[in-house]
Coordinates of C-alpha atoms and ligand atoms in Angstrom, one line a residue:
X113 CA -21.9 33.3 20.8
X114 CA -19.8 30.5 19.6
X115 CA -20.5 28.5 16.5
X116 CA -21.3 25.3 18.3
X117 CA -21.6 23.8 21.7
X118 CA -21.6 20.2 20.5
X119 CA -20.8 18.3 17.4
X120 CA -23.4 16.1 15.5
X121 CA -22.2 12.8 16.8
X122 CA -22.2 13.4 20.6
X123 CA -25.7 14.2 21.9
X124 CA -27.5 11.4 23.8
X125 CA -30.5 10.8 25.9
X126 CA -28.6 12.2 28.9
X127 CA -28.5 15.6 27.2
X128 CA -32.3 15.9 27.0
X129 CA -33.5 19.5 27.8
X130 CA -30.0 21.0 27.2
X131 CA -29.9 24.1 25.1
X132 CA -27.4 23.5 22.2
X133 CA -25.9 25.2 19.2
X134 CA -24.9 23.0 16.3
X135 CA -23.3 23.6 12.9
X136 CA -23.0 21.3 9.9
X137 CA -24.1 20.3 6.4
X138 CA -27.6 19.5 5.5
X139 CA -27.7 15.8 4.6
X140 CA -31.4 15.7 3.8
X141 CA -34.7 17.4 4.6
X142 CA -38.1 15.6 4.9
X143 CA -41.4 17.4 5.0
X144 CA -44.2 15.5 6.8
X145 CA -47.2 17.7 7.0
X146 CA -46.8 20.0 9.9
X147 CA -43.2 18.9 10.7
X148 CA -40.0 19.2 8.8
X149 CA -37.0 17.0 9.7
X150 CA -33.4 17.9 8.7
X151 CA -30.4 15.5 9.1
X152 CA -27.5 17.7 10.1
X153 CA -24.1 16.1 9.3
X154 CA -20.5 16.8 10.2
X155 CA -17.5 14.4 10.5
X156 CA -18.7 13.2 13.9
X157 CA -22.1 12.0 12.9
X158 CA -25.7 13.0 12.1
X159 CA -28.2 14.7 14.4
X160 CA -31.9 15.0 13.5
X161 CA -33.4 18.5 13.7
X162 CA -37.1 19.0 13.9
X163 CA -39.1 22.1 12.9
X164 CA -42.8 22.4 13.8
X165 CA -45.2 24.4 11.6
X166 CA -47.5 25.0 14.6
X167 CA -44.9 26.5 16.9
X168 CA -43.0 28.6 14.3
X169 CA -44.3 28.8 10.8
X170 CA -41.6 31.1 9.4
X171 CA -38.8 29.0 10.7
X172 CA -40.4 25.8 9.4
X173 CA -40.7 27.4 5.9
X174 CA -37.1 28.4 6.0
X175 CA -36.1 24.9 6.9
X176 CA -38.1 23.5 3.9
X177 CA -36.0 25.7 1.6
X178 CA -32.7 24.2 2.7
X179 CA -30.9 22.3 0.0
X180 CA -28.5 19.4 0.2
X181 CA -25.0 20.5 1.6
X182 CA -26.2 23.9 2.8
X183 CA -24.0 24.9 5.8
X184 CA -26.2 26.0 8.7
X185 CA -26.1 26.9 12.3
X186 CA -29.0 26.1 14.6
X187 CA -30.0 26.6 18.2
X188 CA -32.5 24.5 20.0
X189 CA -33.4 22.1 22.8
X190 CA -32.5 18.4 23.0
X191 CA -35.6 16.3 23.2
X192 CA -36.1 12.5 23.3
X193 CA -37.4 11.0 20.0
X194 CA -40.6 9.1 19.8
X195 CA -39.3 6.8 17.0
X196 CA -35.8 5.9 17.9
X197 CA -33.3 5.3 15.1
X198 CA -31.1 2.4 16.4
X199 CA -28.7 2.8 13.4
X200 CA -27.0 5.9 14.6
X201 CA -25.6 6.8 18.1
X202 CA -27.6 10.0 18.3
X203 CA -30.8 8.1 17.3
X204 CA -32.5 8.5 20.7
X205 CA -32.7 12.3 20.5
X206 CA -33.6 15.1 18.2
X207 CA -33.3 18.9 18.4
X208 CA -36.3 21.2 18.5
X209 CA -34.9 24.1 16.7
X210 CA -35.7 27.7 17.6
X211 CA -33.1 29.5 15.5
X212 CA -31.7 28.8 12.0
X213 CA -28.9 30.7 10.3
X214 CA -27.8 29.7 6.8
X215 CA -24.0 30.2 6.9
X216 CA -23.6 29.3 3.2
X217 CA -25.8 27.9 0.5
X218 CA -24.6 25.1 -1.7
X219 CA -25.1 24.0 -5.3
X220 CA -26.6 20.5 -5.6
X221 CA -23.5 18.3 -5.4
X222 CA -22.7 16.3 -8.5
X223 CA -23.0 13.0 -6.6
X224 CA -24.7 11.9 -3.4
X225 CA -22.7 12.4 -0.2
X226 CA -23.6 9.0 1.2
X227 CA -21.7 5.8 2.0
X228 CA -22.8 4.2 -1.3
X229 CA -22.6 7.1 -3.7
X230 CA -23.8 7.4 -7.3
X231 CA -20.6 9.2 -8.4
X232 CA -18.1 7.5 -10.7
X233 CA -14.4 7.5 -10.1
X234 CA -13.5 10.5 -12.3
X235 CA -16.3 12.7 -10.9
X236 CA -15.3 11.9 -7.4
X237 CA -11.7 12.7 -8.1
X238 CA -12.7 16.1 -9.7
X239 CA -14.7 17.0 -6.7
X240 CA -12.4 15.3 -4.2
X241 CA -13.3 17.8 -1.4
X242 CA -16.9 16.5 -1.6
X243 CA -15.9 12.9 -1.8
X244 CA -13.9 13.5 1.4
X245 CA -17.2 14.4 3.2
X246 CA -18.3 10.8 2.8
X247 CA -18.1 8.5 5.8
X248 CA -16.0 5.6 4.2
X249 CA -13.5 8.1 2.8
X250 CA -13.3 9.9 6.2
X251 CA -12.8 6.6 7.9
X252 CA -9.7 6.0 5.7
X253 CA -8.3 9.5 6.4
X254 CA -8.9 9.1 10.1
X255 CA -7.2 5.7 10.1
X256 CA -4.2 7.2 8.3
X257 CA -3.9 9.9 10.9
X258 CA -4.1 7.3 13.7
X259 CA -1.4 5.1 12.1
X260 CA 0.9 8.1 11.8
X261 CA 0.2 9.0 15.4
X262 CA 0.8 5.5 16.7
X263 CA 4.0 5.4 14.7
X264 CA 5.3 8.7 16.1
X265 CA 4.4 7.7 19.6
X266 CA 6.1 4.3 19.3
X267 CA 9.3 5.8 17.8
X268 CA 9.5 8.6 20.3
X269 CA 9.1 6.1 23.1
X270 CA 12.0 4.2 21.6
X271 CA 14.3 7.2 21.4
X272 CA 14.0 8.1 17.7
X273 CA 14.3 11.7 16.6
X274 CA 12.1 13.1 13.8
X275 CA 14.4 15.0 11.4
X276 CA 13.4 16.6 8.2
X277 CA 15.5 16.2 5.1
X278 CA 15.4 18.5 2.0
X279 CA 13.0 18.0 -0.9
X280 CA 15.1 19.9 -3.5
X281 CA 18.1 17.6 -3.9
X282 CA 20.2 15.6 -6.3
X283 CA 19.1 12.2 -7.7
X284 CA 18.7 9.3 -5.2
X285 CA 19.1 5.8 -6.4
X286 CA 15.8 3.8 -5.8
X287 CA 15.6 2.6 -9.3
X288 CA 12.8 4.9 -10.7
X289 CA 13.1 8.1 -12.7
X290 CA 13.4 11.3 -10.9
X291 CA 11.0 14.2 -11.0
X292 CA 13.1 17.2 -11.7
X293 CA 12.8 20.9 -10.8
X294 CA 14.5 23.6 -13.0
X295 CA 16.5 26.1 -11.1
X296 CA 15.9 29.8 -12.0
X297 CA 19.0 31.0 -10.2
X298 CA 21.2 28.4 -11.8
X299 CA 20.0 28.4 -15.4
X300 CA 20.2 25.0 -17.1
X301 CA 20.5 23.1 -13.9
X302 CA 18.0 21.0 -12.1
X303 CA 17.1 19.7 -8.7
X304 CA 15.7 16.2 -8.3
X305 CA 12.9 15.4 -5.9
X306 CA 13.8 12.6 -3.5
X307 CA 12.8 9.1 -4.4
X308 CA 13.6 8.5 -0.7
X309 CA 15.7 10.3 1.9
X310 CA 18.2 7.4 1.7
X311 CA 21.5 9.3 1.4
X312 CA 20.5 11.9 4.0
X313 CA 19.5 9.4 6.6
X314 CA 22.8 7.7 6.1
X315 CA 24.6 11.0 6.5
X316 CA 22.6 11.6 9.7
X317 CA 24.1 8.4 11.1
X318 CA 27.6 9.7 10.3
X319 CA 26.5 12.8 12.2
X320 CA 25.7 10.7 15.3
X321 CA 21.9 10.9 15.3
X322 CA 21.7 7.2 15.8
X323 CA 17.9 6.8 15.7
X324 CA 16.2 8.8 13.0
X325 CA 12.8 8.7 11.5
X326 CA 10.6 10.8 9.3
X327 CA 7.1 10.5 7.9
X328 CA 8.0 11.8 4.5
X329 CA 6.9 12.3 0.9
X330 CA 8.8 10.4 -1.7
X331 CA 8.6 11.0 -5.5
X332 CA 9.1 8.4 -8.2
X333 CA 8.4 9.0 -11.8
X334 CA 7.3 5.5 -12.9
X335 CA 5.4 4.2 -15.8
X336 CA 1.8 3.3 -15.0
X337 CA 1.5 0.4 -12.6
X338 CA -1.7 -0.3 -10.7
X339 CA -1.7 1.0 -7.2
X340 CA 1.3 3.4 -7.6
X341 CA 1.2 7.1 -6.9
X342 CA 3.9 9.4 -8.2
X343 CA 4.1 10.9 -4.6
X344 CA 3.6 8.7 -1.6
X345 CA 4.5 8.6 2.0
X346 CA 7.1 6.5 3.8
X347 CA 7.8 5.9 7.4
X348 CA 11.5 6.3 6.9
X349 CA 13.9 5.1 9.6
X350 CA 17.6 4.6 10.2
X351 CA 19.7 3.4 13.2
X352 CA 23.4 3.3 13.9
X353 CA 25.3 0.4 15.7
X354 CA 22.7 -2.2 14.6
X355 CA 22.6 -5.5 12.9
X356 CA 19.7 -7.0 11.0
X357 CA 18.4 -8.6 14.2
X358 CA 18.1 -5.3 16.0
X359 CA 16.2 -3.7 13.1
X360 CA 13.8 -6.6 12.7
X361 CA 13.2 -6.6 16.5
X362 CA 12.2 -3.0 16.8
X363 CA 10.2 -2.7 13.7
X364 CA 8.3 -5.9 14.2
X365 CA 7.1 -4.2 17.4
X366 CA 6.1 -1.1 15.5
X367 CA 3.9 -3.2 13.1
X368 CA 2.5 -5.2 16.0
X369 CA 1.6 -2.0 17.8
X370 CA -0.1 -0.5 14.7
X371 CA -2.1 -3.7 14.2
X372 CA -3.1 -3.9 17.8
X373 CA -4.1 -0.2 18.2
X374 CA -6.0 0.0 14.9
X375 CA -7.5 -3.5 14.7
X376 CA -7.2 -5.0 18.1
X377 CA -5.2 -7.8 16.5
X378 CA -2.4 -9.4 18.6
X379 CA 0.5 -10.9 16.6
X380 CA 3.0 -13.0 18.5
X381 CA 6.2 -13.4 16.6
X382 CA 6.5 -12.3 13.0
X383 CA 7.8 -15.4 11.2
X384 CA 10.9 -15.2 8.9
X385 CA 11.6 -16.7 5.6
X386 CA 14.5 -16.4 3.2
X387 CA 13.9 -15.0 -0.2
X388 CA 14.8 -18.4 -1.8
X389 CA 12.2 -20.2 0.4
X390 CA 9.5 -17.6 -0.4
X391 CA 10.0 -17.9 -4.1
X392 CA 10.1 -21.7 -3.9
X393 CA 7.0 -22.2 -1.7
X394 CA 4.9 -19.2 -2.8
X395 CA 6.2 -18.1 -6.2
X396 CA 6.7 -14.5 -4.8
X397 CA 8.9 -12.6 -2.4
X398 CA 5.7 -11.2 -0.7
X399 CA 3.8 -14.3 0.2
X400 CA 0.3 -14.2 1.6
X401 CA 0.5 -16.5 4.6
X402 CA -3.1 -16.4 5.6
X403 CA -3.5 -19.7 3.8
X404 CA -1.2 -22.6 2.8
X405 CA -1.5 -23.9 -0.8
X406 CA 2.3 -24.0 -1.3
X407 CA 3.8 -24.3 -4.7
X408 CA 4.9 -27.8 -5.7
X409 CA 7.8 -28.6 -8.0
X410 CA 6.6 -31.2 -10.5
X411 CA 9.6 -31.4 -12.8
X412 CA 10.7 -34.9 -12.0
X413 CA 7.2 -36.5 -12.3
X414 CA 6.0 -34.6 -15.4
X415 CA 8.9 -34.9 -17.9
X416 CA 9.8 -37.6 -20.3
X417 CA 6.3 -38.9 -21.2
X418 CA 6.0 -37.3 -24.6
X419 CA 4.0 -34.3 -23.7
X420 CA 5.9 -31.5 -25.5
X421 CA 4.7 -28.6 -23.2
X422 CA 6.2 -30.3 -20.2
X423 CA 9.3 -31.8 -22.0
X424 CA 10.4 -28.4 -23.3
X425 CA 9.6 -26.5 -20.1
X426 CA 12.3 -25.0 -17.9
X427 CA 10.0 -25.3 -15.0
X428 CA 6.8 -27.2 -14.1
X429 CA 5.0 -25.9 -11.0
X430 CA 1.7 -26.7 -9.5
X431 CA -0.7 -25.9 -6.7
X432 CA -3.2 -28.1 -5.0
X433 CA -6.7 -26.7 -4.8
X434 CA -8.4 -28.1 -1.7
X435 CA -11.7 -29.7 -2.6
X436 CA -11.0 -28.7 -6.2
X437 CA -12.7 -31.7 -7.9
X438 CA -15.9 -29.5 -7.5
X439 CA -14.5 -27.0 -10.0
X440 CA -16.6 -27.0 -13.2
X441 CA -15.3 -27.1 -16.7
X442 CA -16.3 -23.5 -17.0
X443 CA -14.5 -22.4 -13.9
X444 CA -11.3 -24.1 -15.1
X445 CA -11.6 -22.5 -18.5
X446 CA -12.0 -19.1 -16.8
X447 CA -8.8 -19.7 -14.8
X448 CA -7.0 -20.8 -17.9
X449 CA -8.0 -17.5 -19.6
X450 CA -6.9 -15.7 -16.5
X451 CA -3.3 -17.2 -16.5
X452 CA -3.1 -16.5 -20.3
X453 CA -3.7 -12.8 -19.9
X454 CA -0.6 -10.7 -20.9
X455 CA -0.1 -9.6 -17.3
X456 CA 0.5 -13.3 -16.3
X457 CA 1.6 -14.6 -19.7
X458 CA 1.3 -18.4 -19.1
X459 CA 0.8 -20.5 -22.2
X460 CA -1.9 -22.6 -20.6
X461 CA -3.2 -24.4 -17.5
X462 CA -3.3 -28.1 -16.9
X463 CA -5.5 -29.7 -14.3
X464 CA -5.8 -33.1 -12.7
X465 CA -8.7 -33.9 -10.5
X466 CA -8.1 -36.6 -7.8
X467 CA -11.6 -38.0 -7.5
X468 CA -12.2 -40.2 -4.4
X469 CA -12.7 -43.4 -6.5
X470 CA -9.2 -43.1 -8.1
X471 CA -10.9 -42.2 -11.4
X472 CA -8.5 -39.4 -11.8
X473 CA -9.2 -36.9 -14.5
X474 CA -6.7 -34.7 -16.2
X475 CA -6.6 -32.4 -19.2
X476 CA -3.6 -34.4 -20.5
X477 CA -4.9 -38.0 -20.0
X478 CA -3.6 -38.9 -23.5
X479 CA 0.0 -38.7 -22.2
X480 CA -0.2 -39.8 -18.7
X481 CA -1.3 -43.1 -17.1
X482 CA -3.2 -43.5 -13.9
X483 CA 0.2 -44.5 -12.3
X484 CA 1.7 -41.2 -13.5
X485 CA -1.2 -39.3 -12.0
X486 CA -0.8 -41.2 -8.8
X487 CA 2.8 -40.0 -8.7
X488 CA 1.6 -36.4 -9.2
X489 CA -0.7 -36.8 -6.3
X490 CA 2.0 -38.1 -4.1
X491 CA 4.6 -35.5 -5.0
X492 CA 2.1 -32.7 -4.6
X493 CA 0.7 -34.1 -1.3
X494 CA -2.8 -33.9 -2.7
X495 CA -5.7 -35.6 -1.0
X496 CA -8.8 -37.3 -2.5
X497 CA -11.1 -34.6 -3.7
X498 CA -8.4 -32.1 -4.5
X499 CA -7.4 -30.7 -7.8
X500 CA -3.8 -30.0 -9.0
X501 CA -3.3 -27.0 -11.3
X502 CA -0.1 -27.0 -13.3
X503 CA 1.8 -24.3 -15.2
X504 CA 4.9 -25.0 -17.3
X505 CA 7.3 -22.8 -19.3
X506 CA 10.2 -20.5 -18.9
X507 CA 11.4 -20.5 -15.2
X508 CA 10.8 -16.9 -14.1
X509 CA 7.5 -16.6 -15.9
X510 CA 6.3 -19.9 -14.5
X511 CA 7.2 -18.9 -10.9
X512 CA 5.4 -15.6 -11.3
X513 CA 2.4 -17.2 -12.9
X514 CA 1.9 -19.9 -10.3
X515 CA 2.4 -17.3 -7.5
X516 CA -0.4 -15.2 -9.0
X517 CA -2.6 -18.2 -9.7
X518 CA -2.3 -19.2 -6.0
X519 CA -3.7 -15.8 -5.0
X520 CA -6.5 -15.9 -7.6
X521 CA -7.6 -19.4 -6.5
X522 CA -7.5 -18.2 -2.9
X523 CA -9.7 -15.2 -3.7
X524 CA -12.2 -17.5 -5.4
X525 CA -12.2 -19.8 -2.3
X526 CA -12.5 -16.9 0.1
X527 CA -9.2 -17.9 1.8
X528 CA -8.0 -14.3 2.0
X529 CA -9.9 -13.3 5.1
X530 CA -9.7 -9.5 5.5
X531 CA -9.9 -9.8 9.3
X532 CA -6.8 -12.0 9.4
X533 CA -3.2 -10.5 9.4
X534 CA -0.2 -12.5 8.6
X535 CA 3.0 -10.5 8.5
X536 CA 6.3 -12.1 7.5
X537 CA 9.9 -11.0 7.3
X538 CA 11.6 -11.9 4.1
X539 CA 15.4 -12.0 4.4
X540 CA 18.6 -12.9 2.5
X541 CA 17.6 -11.2 -0.8
X542 CA 20.2 -11.4 -3.6
X543 CA 22.4 -8.3 -3.6
X544 CA 22.3 -8.0 -7.4
X545 CA 20.0 -8.8 -10.2
X546 CA 21.5 -9.9 -13.5
X547 CA 19.9 -8.3 -16.5
X548 CA 20.1 -11.2 -18.9
X549 CA 19.8 -9.1 -22.1
X550 CA 22.5 -6.5 -21.2
X551 CA 24.7 -8.6 -18.9
X552 CA 24.6 -5.7 -16.4
X553 CA 24.1 -6.1 -12.7
X554 CA 21.4 -4.0 -10.9
X555 CA 21.1 -3.4 -7.2
X556 CA 18.1 -5.5 -6.0
X557 CA 17.5 -3.1 -3.1
X558 CA 19.8 -0.1 -3.6
X559 CA 23.6 0.3 -4.1
X560 CA 24.2 1.1 -0.4
X561 CA 23.0 -2.3 0.8
X562 CA 25.8 -4.4 2.4
X563 CA 26.7 -7.9 1.2
X564 CA 26.3 -10.8 3.7
X565 CA 29.7 -11.3 5.4
X566 CA 29.8 -14.9 4.4
X567 CA 29.5 -14.1 0.7
X568 CA 32.2 -11.4 0.5
X569 CA 34.5 -13.6 -1.6
X570 CA 31.7 -14.2 -4.2
X571 CA 31.8 -10.5 -4.9
X572 CA 34.9 -11.1 -7.0
X573 CA 33.7 -14.3 -8.7
X574 CA 29.9 -14.7 -8.8
X575 CA 28.2 -11.4 -7.8
X576 CA 24.8 -12.8 -8.6
X577 CA 25.2 -15.4 -5.8
X578 CA 25.9 -12.8 -3.2
X579 CA 23.2 -12.5 -0.5
X580 CA 22.4 -9.0 0.8
X581 CA 21.8 -7.9 4.4
X582 CA 18.4 -6.8 3.2
X583 CA 14.9 -7.6 4.5
X584 CA 11.3 -6.8 3.5
X585 CA 8.1 -7.1 5.5
X586 CA 5.1 -8.6 3.7
X587 CA 1.6 -8.4 5.1
X588 CA -1.2 -10.4 3.5
X589 CA 0.6 -10.6 0.2
X590 CA 1.7 -7.0 0.0
X591 CA 5.2 -5.6 0.6
X592 CA 4.7 -3.0 3.3
X593 CA 8.3 -2.2 4.0
X594 CA 11.9 -2.9 3.3
X595 CA 15.4 -2.0 4.2
X596 CA 19.0 -3.1 4.7
X597 CA 22.2 -2.9 6.7
X598 CA 24.3 -0.4 4.8
X599 CA 27.8 -0.4 3.6
X600 CA 29.8 2.0 5.8
X601 CA 33.2 1.4 4.3
X602 CA 34.4 3.5 1.5
X603 CA 36.3 0.8 -0.4
X604 CA 33.5 -1.7 -0.2
X605 CA 31.1 0.9 -1.4
X606 CA 33.4 1.7 -4.3
X607 CA 33.6 -2.0 -5.2
X608 CA 29.8 -2.3 -5.3
X609 CA 29.5 0.8 -7.4
X610 CA 32.0 -0.8 -9.8
X611 CA 30.1 -4.1 -10.1
X612 CA 27.0 -2.0 -10.8
X613 CA 28.8 -0.5 -13.7
X614 CA 29.7 2.9 -12.4
X615 CA 33.2 4.1 -13.3
X616 CA 35.1 5.7 -10.4
X617 CA 34.4 9.1 -11.9
X618 CA 30.7 8.4 -12.3
X619 CA 30.5 7.1 -8.7
X620 CA 32.3 10.2 -7.5
X621 CA 30.1 12.5 -9.5
X622 CA 26.9 10.9 -8.2
X623 CA 27.7 9.9 -4.7
X624 CA 31.1 11.5 -3.9
X625 CA 29.5 13.4 -1.0
X626 CA 28.5 10.1 0.7
X627 CA 31.9 8.4 0.1
X628 CA 33.6 11.5 1.5
X629 CA 31.4 11.4 4.6
X630 CA 32.4 7.7 5.0
X631 CA 36.0 8.9 5.5
X632 CA 35.0 10.9 8.6
X633 CA 34.0 8.2 11.1
X634 CA 30.9 6.5 9.6
X635 CA 29.4 4.1 12.1
X636 CA 27.9 0.7 11.1
X637 CA 24.2 1.5 10.3
X638 CA 21.0 0.2 8.7
X639 CA 17.4 1.0 8.4
X640 CA 14.1 0.4 6.8
X641 CA 11.2 2.3 5.2
X642 CA 7.5 1.4 5.4
X643 CA 4.8 2.6 3.0
X644 CA 2.3 4.6 5.1
X645 CA -0.3 4.6 2.4
X646 CA 0.2 0.9 1.9
X647 CA 0.0 -0.1 5.5
X648 CA -3.4 1.8 5.7
X649 CA -4.7 0.0 2.6
X650 CA -3.6 -3.5 3.8
X651 CA -5.0 -3.1 7.2
X652 CA -8.3 -2.0 5.7
X653 CA -8.3 -5.0 3.4
X654 CA -8.2 -2.6 0.4
X655 CA -6.2 -3.0 -2.8
X656 CA -5.9 0.7 -3.4
X657 CA -3.5 3.1 -1.7
X658 CA -5.3 6.0 -3.5
X659 CA -8.2 5.7 -1.1
X660 CA -6.0 6.5 1.8
X661 CA -4.5 9.7 0.4
X662 CA -6.5 12.9 0.9
X663 CA -5.7 14.3 -2.6
X664 CA -4.4 11.5 -4.8
X665 CA -3.4 11.5 -8.4
X666 CA -5.4 9.4 -10.9
X667 CA -4.0 6.4 -12.8
X668 CA -2.2 8.6 -15.3
X669 CA -0.5 10.6 -12.6
X670 CA -2.9 13.6 -13.0
X671 CA -4.6 15.7 -10.4
X672 CA -7.9 16.1 -12.2
X673 CA -9.2 18.6 -9.6
X674 CA -6.3 21.0 -10.1
X675 CA -5.7 19.9 -13.7
X676 CA -2.0 19.3 -13.0
X677 CA 0.4 18.8 -14.5
X678 CA -0.3 21.8 -16.8
X679 CA 1.5 24.1 -19.2
X680 CA 3.3 27.2 -17.7
X681 CA 3.4 30.6 -19.4
X682 CA 6.2 31.9 -21.6
X683 CA 7.5 34.3 -19.0
X684 CA 8.0 31.5 -16.6
X685 CA 9.7 29.4 -19.3
X686 CA 12.0 32.3 -20.1
X687 CA 13.0 32.8 -16.5
X688 CA 13.9 29.1 -16.3
X689 CA 15.8 29.1 -19.5
X690 CA 13.4 26.5 -20.9
X691 CA 11.7 28.4 -23.6
X692 CA 12.5 26.5 -26.8
X693 CA 10.5 28.9 -29.1
Ligands
LIG857 N1 15.3 3.8 1.0 C1 14.7 2.5 0.9 C2 13.4 2.6 0.1 O1 12.9 3.6 -0.1 C3 14.4 1.9 2.2 C4 15.6 1.7 3.0 O2 16.6 1.0 2.6 O3 15.6 2.1 4.2 O4 13.0 1.5 -0.4

């Protein structure tokens, strides 16, 4: 006899009088006089079992002894239910049980296995296998499986090959620290875990596998940042004989397909915006385009009136809050505290309410006349009834702060509709970032990114002005993917390494294998990587990628269920040549 003939989500009124065998976990038992009801659960749903004292006393007593999360197998007959439960798909039937086998008992779980559980974060992480039984967590895991499936399907249809690359490798340059693995057979030497398969996918292009992808684990040892996991999954792709246009075209279709298949959302064309424009209009390179509220540059209308904060500021930026005159003093004070938090770092927040009767009210009335405020209104294209919020200070900080304030205000006004999806391509990133304190250049994407043809000359004179052939996709204010057209010429690659401060020897030591490969017929190529965990989180309207990973690490990078990382014993340390005692 098999364990089951049906699952707990599939029986309907049409199955009445069928003999069935079911297995699952006991969600709850209810004793009502002569009857005992048991909700039997598996990942497909819940089926109600009924035991009748009159027809089989022994069986009924056994059912009464079932605890939560016991694993059982029953046989019985499907019957129609007198009191229908409209909330579940199996709510029209129940099973009159005639045999019950306890497959395994269970301790009482440390939290309730229900949609709204009473378990705190830490407890649920420690007992992750129990948390994974809950419907909302299962929905996330199923969504992830679906997204991976649609991705594979789409890429297969478009001629991509899935090729695995090694996990024990040498450092890859994605800008984080490497996790390293000591080698027992090569004492004193270490492998690095890949921060991405970047160099391998480029080598595969040299090998002629012109459409590659891999759904792959990447490892980055970063300091704590919200919503980061030390290991995460990328949809990693590379193509040969392509330009930016080709990459944007194909991967725009991938994202559209995922949104359509998972959410039924149809996106027409994904808009494009240069990095410069995104920073100027939204204060970020990952703008949330579900709402407008563009950033306004107020430098010309705010300076020179004797207000020191403005006069000494490198940058004065504002946003217009639609209907914002309704904000109370308390709400504005709260927003002020919000922008002053260390994460944002603004020195304060200035407001101006444009009341309908031209009785404008600002927090700096002392310094500005009604005519000045009228100018603010014009420059910021505010309407009567709106409120202008202004941040001033050092340029980069102010841009950042206003971008974040824009999102916070939108949250408060419910403008970030979780059922709306607004992807955007961001293009023309700078190739380098200048570290003002050290004077060194860093690669904004990674060192294999090619410079824009038109800016080649600037490499010699003003590297910070060189635009890269790099692109990101942002969705609802989150970066979900990014990539670039690569350098495939050995000399240009060498030059970029030099600007990045590598001597020829260092470049040779780190990436000699790649430059060598470039001498054997490297085709023009480029690619992109999307964050699988991220995509799932964003399409579910969640802030946390952790919820979409079956066994995630906690915020300090620990697996609290396994208690990892952990010490290893002396024998192992000896074998690895790491014993310092
Ligand atoms: N390797 C890059 C990353 O992990 C993506 C790419 O350039 O394809 O961000």
